[in-house]
Amino acid sequence: MNEPLMRLRGLIRKESLQILRDPSSIAIAFILPALLLLLFGYGVSLDARHVRLGLVVDAPSVAASSFTASFRQSPYFNPRDFANEPAAAQALAQRQIDGFLWLRSDFARKLSTGQSPPIGLYVNGIDANNARLIENYVQQSWAGWVARQAALAGVANPTPIAVEPRIWFNPAVRSRDYLVPGLIAVIMTLTGALLTALVVAREWERGTMEALMVTKVSMHEILASKIVPYFLLGMGGMVVSVLIAVFLFGVPLLGSLIVLGLASALFMLASLGMGLLISNVAKNQFVAGQIAIITTFLPAFILSGFIFDISSMPLPIRIITHIVAARYFVAILQTLFLAGTVWSVLLPNLAALLIMAVLFLGAARLTAHKRLD
Amino acid sequence: MFAMANMPAPPEPAATPLRLAGVTKRFRIAKREITALGDVHAETSPGLVTGLIGPDGAGKTTLMRLVAGLLSLDEGRIEVFGTDVSTEALKVQGMISYMPQRFGLYEDLTVQENLDLYADLNGVPQADRSASYTELLHMTGLAPFTSRLAGRLSGGMKQKLGLACTLIRPPRLLLLDEPTVGVDPVSRRELWQIVDHLVRQAGMSVLLSTAYLDEAERCDEVLLLHEGQLIGSGQPEAFTQTMAGRSFHAHAPGVPKRALQAVLTATPGVTDALIQGEAVRLVLDEGTTPETIQPPGVSGLALSPVAPRFEDRFVDLLRAQNGAKPRAALSPPPSGGSSTAMRAAIEVAHLTKRFGAFTAVDDISFTVKRGEIFGLLGANGAGKSTTFRMLCGLLPATGGQLKVDGYDLRRAAAAARGRLGYMAQKFSLYGDLSVLQNLHFFAAAYGLRGARRNERINWALSEFELAPFADATSRDLPLGFKQRLALACALMHEPDILFLDEPTSGVDPLARREFWQRINALAEGGVTVLVTTHFMDEAEYCDHLVIMAQGRILATGTSEALKHAARSSALPDPTMEDAFIALIHADSGQEQAA
Amino acid sequence: MLARLLALIVKEFLTILRDSKSRAVLIGPPLIQLMVFGYAASFDLNHVPFAVYDQDQSSYSRDLVADFAGSPTFQQVAVLHSPERIRSLIDSRKVDMVLDIDPRYTRDLLTNRPAPVQIIVDGRNSNSALLILGYANDIITSASEEWSKSHGGVAPLARLVSRALYNPNLDSHWFIIPGIVALLTQVITLLVVGLSVAREREAGTFDQILVTPLRPLDILIGKSLPGLVIGLVEGSVVILATHFWFDVPLEGGLAQLYTGMFLFTAAVTGIGLMISSLATTQQQALLGAFLFMVPSIILSGFATPIANMPVAVQYLTWLNPMRYVLDVVRDCFLGQPSFAMLMPDYAAMAALACVSLAAAGWLFRKRAV
């Protein structure tokens, strides 16, 4: 065996043994991902179900009951009756209900005389997103009721345009199905960038890096020895995450596993490059951890399109998202899980990831010197 | 004794292992430029141990790292066997091995795995390994521990493993950065045996840095560094020789040793005065004869010549550099509590501390009298720090009784703590606060207020000569000043009992002398002082000593008595370190017999 | 005694503010987070790219297309002439929605039959999909009414008049940004308090003060007050930025707001001190703070409603001080709550503060003195 190969073998073996013996590596690589997945899988949902809806019917009538019945039967609503409007308004202010419907005393009379009575819907607008979803649900229920009433009365449909909604890829519109794949990108950032930055910083802190550097080892070999084991560790965490996503949360996986593997590998390399770059700048774990969280973890969360829609962000922020590797990976993951192997999405994003990986690894190499100053 | 199978051919005698020409290195710390090394010129000789001697902050580690090619030079040139480090770092790194401080070991790897790693890194062929491993493990005594994690080894064993790792591919020049820090005297001796052997048998050149001045005498040649300047180089004997006829033991009937030392330090013509056992060891200024020493108020002073030591020369050089001698006059020491003079200051009976299955302190008992300087000696891990922390009330005891000034501090009311002063290891101060802010805080924490507080703060600033630094951030102070400030904070409230944990580690010999002078004055004033130290020579300052190992007390007594017990035909005049090693050997002998 | 306490507090402030690194931690990251969250974190949609597949090609269908193209929510990027490209446009994420108008559109409209219009939405992001559908429905509904009115058609049986209280334009920035007030106050307080004991342990000064006559209670107060003050100051800065920079209205009383902020900071200080008492190094304290922070943010209702969580998880959120302060802060920004209305939130936070501070004090004693 020639010397460089022997050195590399020694370093990789050392790194692997350290991973196996250090509980904090295992914690960041496997326990933290599992914790995050469970937290998100169970704790985070944008689907408004069991909307707490107040119903105020000033004068009971058959028509009013037929209207409210459509809410009482819907899985989306948890209706609750109020005697009058002030009581409902009070409950809304105290966050006991998310919104309420108000049928005034002249509802039945106006309805029967074709005067088109107003139905008041009041929602708590503080959580704007949730409020909008509630409005949409109520509107659908109302439209259904109007159509049924018209059919019963033999009147021509009063809504001249009929909307036929079709939601592709996620017909059940479960937010978990798009959040969980996106979360895999966040988790891999943790292993790739945060863990690597911490591990290298630890070598500086403990003085072992100094001992390594005085041997004939080259910087290439030191970097390679960090990349190989943590690459495998990150991919292991990725496989675990995918298994949890598919088998525990029932997220469909429609695309090619090979492409998934390829994209993950490229993203992992970009993250490792980022982590190594950080550790070249920050040589203690405290600072390295903070930089890693601010420059990799936070952007992966906020700027990747994982939760928040990128195209709705202001232009300067949209430009910044282009240097966030997680952005490309999230696009790939959401497509592969929910849409399948769509090359027109995959190819440009894979190319971007490749460029990111080369860029960050290259920068990590350029900033790594066999010197302490 | 040992045989190295694959030693390199001895280098041609002409090659100089290390040549330094005008070596300068500066660092920028907090917008200030600090010259870590200034224009250092030196050469070392092949096949010898060269000692790089100096206190913390002298520039030893910087020089080591420069030689290893880990730092870039600002000015000058470093050659290792004629190869320029700046331009051909990789080639130089092929010729040297380097053991950094803390030994560069992977603590979560086993002994064998560490060896395998360094064998791989150094490209040692598989075929040669088993012979080399056997030899190194035999030499270092690590053979029974190959499957133990490096983190679980004792300090001495780590140090030897670190050394073994650097020797897997025997280098032409071996760099050892402070290999003996935090290691007990027995392990230090063993390390020196290995180094001597490497040099003698394998013709290796060694550059070894240390802050222990007594180790200088074991080197073949030394480079003396102080504050980034090379203040001397040559053979240690030559250094010591220049001091011939200047070192004496002084006795004066009826004068206590501390008083005598205080007077002698202030006497003109005296370079250095130290307590050594019952005598005071004097070093006279150059050209001064013993007859001319006339300390005021002392009659019947008897001087008997003793052999000079390396440390004498170092102190002499520093005095020449710094000019002034330490302040002679000490302001009147605080008066100790005379009303409670009858009671013992500290009483410890059957004290035990266990951490899980590990017994850190095992059934120890001792008593400290009022106004006494009481020393706790032992290697790292001997249990002295644990004992110390229990006495201060920082750790609960597992069993036994302890009383400080009549209280168990862990259970006593907060006010009871107002009677004692505490100076922690590493001079724990608020690094971000200025000198004055630190003094203010500790004065207030000890309940001083108003005029009294201002008076004490002014006392501290003048007594410890801290006034010029009052607004300096304490993190940026030189180590010696940090030590002064830490002591000032501990003395703010004029405590009756003073706890000092490793109070002098790392500071230069002059600062150590000054420090002990103050402590002596406090003890004379009736303050009880409990001190831990791993400097064996500092034990000489103590009235009473306890030597600890593995949580037990090996011996108690005065330093004279302990040295006396170690006296033998082979060692007619043992040092404190000899006495310590003799005790350890006797103890491990008993263990094996049992 | 008061003098000693004062000295401790002054010392604590000096340690935090004299060190440039810890000053940077207090100023840099919060500012970055405020800006990034403030601008990037929003569920609102605008400029949604869509394509039109108009099979009717009449003036009526073009009117409908114009309604979509004229809306600020939508941006037309393509016109299709065959159904084949619908798939590829959505697959490649070039458009999020396709408006597919049936060839019978005009005929059905004029013959009073429901005129079919198909809305195809990319469901990969289910939240956006539902919102897009909602916006599209709004446009089509108003177009319907418009048509009925101008063509003498029947008025709808009943009208749905919806009104959003507190946030009439349903601007999700108004939801997220006040949340940042709570988020950043928590992060800063936790870092300041969580690292303070661990830092002193590392430097050895903690032993030093334990040996002085200061009592554990003094040390506890001395350690918590600075965190409390810095948390409130930082929180106030974010409150100012929320109102003056991001233009979120501040309707409620400052007294109600600050009562909530104070109780919240106290609870977080207690938690921070608990973490700090358990950690021996700053490293561990940082990891501990991180491990507390991530679940506490996710389970607070900061981004997603607590009501959507499984019931067991909803019970868990009762232990999370951030869920209560989020309610207080959002109510105070967007509504005009009385003290009585906020009492349940205040009471919960006060209880958490008492428990966590007491636990921290106990851990102090146990671990240290």
PDB file of C-alpha atoms in Angstrom, chain B residues 389 392-396 409-410 414-418 420-434 437 440-442 444-449 453 471-475 486 489-490, chain C residues 1-16 18-20 22 199-216 218-219 223 364-369:
ATOM      1  CA  ARG B 389     -13.039  21.947  47.398  1.00  0.00           C
ATOM      2  CA  CYS B 392     -14.262  25.402  50.972  1.00  0.00           C
ATOM      3  CA  GLY B 393     -17.780  23.984  51.012  1.00  0.00           C
ATOM      4  CA  LEU B 394     -17.889  23.608  47.221  1.00  0.00           C
ATOM      5  CA  LEU B 395     -18.370  19.835  47.310  1.00  0.00           C
ATOM      6  CA  PRO B 396     -20.299  17.729  49.810  1.00  0.00           C
ATOM      7  CA  LEU B 409     -18.931  25.542  55.398  1.00  0.00           C
ATOM      8  CA  ARG B 410     -21.354  23.466  53.423  1.00  0.00           C
ATOM      9  CA  ALA B 414     -23.294  32.509  54.622  1.00  0.00           C
ATOM     10  CA  ALA B 415     -21.673  34.837  57.171  1.00  0.00           C
ATOM     11  CA  ALA B 416     -19.265  32.077  58.212  1.00  0.00           C
ATOM     12  CA  ARG B 417     -17.718  32.270  54.768  1.00  0.00           C
ATOM     13  CA  GLY B 418     -16.844  35.916  55.403  1.00  0.00           C
ATOM     14  CA  LEU B 420     -12.014  33.086  54.707  1.00  0.00           C
ATOM     15  CA  GLY B 421     -10.348  34.114  51.476  1.00  0.00           C
ATOM     16  CA  TYR B 422     -10.138  31.909  48.411  1.00  0.00           C
ATOM     17  CA  MET B 423      -7.925  32.039  45.374  1.00  0.00           C
ATOM     18  CA  ALA B 424      -8.868  29.506  42.739  1.00  0.00           C
ATOM     19  CA  GLN B 425      -6.684  27.714  40.205  1.00  0.00           C
ATOM     20  CA  LYS B 426      -5.865  29.724  37.088  1.00  0.00           C
ATOM     21  CA  PHE B 427      -6.455  32.951  39.062  1.00  0.00           C
ATOM     22  CA  SER B 428     -10.186  32.990  38.396  1.00  0.00           C
ATOM     23  CA  LEU B 429     -11.160  36.563  37.733  1.00  0.00           C
ATOM     24  CA  TYR B 430     -13.821  38.154  35.618  1.00  0.00           C
ATOM     25  CA  GLY B 431     -11.710  38.464  32.497  1.00  0.00           C
ATOM     26  CA  ASP B 432     -14.053  40.954  30.869  1.00  0.00           C
ATOM     27  CA  LEU B 433     -14.011  43.296  33.838  1.00  0.00           C
ATOM     28  CA  SER B 434     -11.296  45.843  34.523  1.00  0.00           C
ATOM     29  CA  GLN B 437     -14.265  46.531  38.602  1.00  0.00           C
ATOM     30  CA  HIS B 440     -15.140  46.576  43.523  1.00  0.00           C
ATOM     31  CA  PHE B 441     -17.141  43.441  42.948  1.00  0.00           C
ATOM     32  CA  PHE B 442     -15.253  41.280  45.426  1.00  0.00           C
ATOM     33  CA  ALA B 444     -18.998  44.316  47.745  1.00  0.00           C
ATOM     34  CA  ALA B 445     -19.460  40.546  47.657  1.00  0.00           C
ATOM     35  CA  TYR B 446     -17.629  40.331  50.982  1.00  0.00           C
ATOM     36  CA  GLY B 447     -19.921  42.974  52.399  1.00  0.00           C
ATOM     37  CA  LEU B 448     -17.515  45.915  52.576  1.00  0.00           C
ATOM     38  CA  ARG B 449     -19.176  49.249  52.076  1.00  0.00           C
ATOM     39  CA  ARG B 453     -14.583  49.641  50.805  1.00  0.00           C
ATOM     40  CA  ASP B 471      -8.674  50.421  34.054  1.00  0.00           C
ATOM     41  CA  ALA B 472      -7.038  47.596  32.093  1.00  0.00           C
ATOM     42  CA  THR B 473      -9.229  44.619  31.210  1.00  0.00           C
ATOM     43  CA  SER B 474      -8.021  41.883  33.503  1.00  0.00           C
ATOM     44  CA  ARG B 475      -7.980  39.241  30.748  1.00  0.00           C
ATOM     45  CA  ALA B 486      -6.497  37.392  42.348  1.00  0.00           C
ATOM     46  CA  CYS B 489      -9.429  40.067  45.645  1.00  0.00           C
ATOM     47  CA  ALA B 490      -9.067  37.201  48.082  1.00  0.00           C
TER      48      ALA B 490
ATOM     49  CA  MET C   1     -27.329  42.899  51.626  1.00  0.00           C
ATOM     50  CA  LEU C   2     -28.770  45.135  48.954  1.00  0.00           C
ATOM     51  CA  ALA C   3     -25.293  46.462  48.220  1.00  0.00           C
ATOM     52  CA  ARG C   4     -24.017  42.927  47.569  1.00  0.00           C
ATOM     53  CA  LEU C   5     -26.939  42.182  45.297  1.00  0.00           C
ATOM     54  CA  LEU C   6     -26.369  45.394  43.410  1.00  0.00           C
ATOM     55  CA  ALA C   7     -22.692  44.541  42.978  1.00  0.00           C
ATOM     56  CA  LEU C   8     -23.654  41.120  41.564  1.00  0.00           C
ATOM     57  CA  ILE C   9     -26.055  42.662  39.093  1.00  0.00           C
ATOM     58  CA  VAL C  10     -23.593  45.334  37.992  1.00  0.00           C
ATOM     59  CA  LYS C  11     -20.943  42.663  37.558  1.00  0.00           C
ATOM     60  CA  GLU C  12     -23.296  40.543  35.479  1.00  0.00           C
ATOM     61  CA  PHE C  13     -24.080  43.421  33.132  1.00  0.00           C
ATOM     62  CA  LEU C  14     -20.426  44.353  32.783  1.00  0.00           C
ATOM     63  CA  THR C  15     -19.496  40.762  31.896  1.00  0.00           C
ATOM     64  CA  ILE C  16     -22.104  40.661  29.165  1.00  0.00           C
ATOM     65  CA  ARG C  18     -17.767  44.505  27.954  1.00  0.00           C
ATOM     66  CA  ASP C  19     -16.985  41.439  25.862  1.00  0.00           C
ATOM     67  CA  SER C  20     -17.237  42.154  22.156  1.00  0.00           C
ATOM     68  CA  SER C  22     -21.115  38.444  23.664  1.00  0.00           C
ATOM     69  CA  ARG C 199     -19.346  30.585  31.603  1.00  0.00           C
ATOM     70  CA  GLU C 200     -18.520  31.266  35.240  1.00  0.00           C
ATOM     71  CA  ARG C 201     -18.061  27.576  35.862  1.00  0.00           C
ATOM     72  CA  GLU C 202     -15.592  27.367  32.986  1.00  0.00           C
ATOM     73  CA  ALA C 203     -13.664  30.403  34.188  1.00  0.00           C
ATOM     74  CA  GLY C 204     -13.675  29.148  37.776  1.00  0.00           C
ATOM     75  CA  THR C 205     -15.290  32.316  39.088  1.00  0.00           C
ATOM     76  CA  PHE C 206     -18.446  30.494  40.129  1.00  0.00           C
ATOM     77  CA  ASP C 207     -16.489  28.728  42.878  1.00  0.00           C
ATOM     78  CA  GLN C 208     -15.106  32.099  43.751  1.00  0.00           C
ATOM     79  CA  ILE C 209     -18.518  33.665  44.405  1.00  0.00           C
ATOM     80  CA  LEU C 210     -19.833  30.569  46.141  1.00  0.00           C
ATOM     81  CA  VAL C 211     -17.052  30.978  48.684  1.00  0.00           C
ATOM     82  CA  THR C 212     -18.069  34.578  49.419  1.00  0.00           C
ATOM     83  CA  PRO C 213     -20.832  35.230  51.963  1.00  0.00           C
ATOM     84  CA  LEU C 214     -23.367  35.644  49.136  1.00  0.00           C
ATOM     85  CA  ARG C 215     -26.367  33.363  49.615  1.00  0.00           C
ATOM     86  CA  PRO C 216     -27.758  31.129  46.848  1.00  0.00           C
ATOM     87  CA  ASP C 218     -28.684  36.385  46.098  1.00  0.00           C
ATOM     88  CA  ILE C 219     -26.866  34.600  43.328  1.00  0.00           C
ATOM     89  CA  LYS C 223     -28.222  35.982  37.716  1.00  0.00           C
ATOM     90  CA  PHE C 364     -28.172  25.713  42.226  1.00  0.00           C
ATOM     91  CA  ARG C 365     -28.096  24.502  45.786  1.00  0.00           C
ATOM     92  CA  LYS C 366     -27.851  20.900  44.803  1.00  0.00           C
ATOM     93  CA  ARG C 367     -25.146  21.277  42.208  1.00  0.00           C
ATOM     94  CA  ALA C 368     -23.139  23.981  43.855  1.00  0.00           C
ATOM     95  CA  VAL C 369     -23.217  25.072  47.453  1.00  0.00           C
TER      96      VAL C 369
END
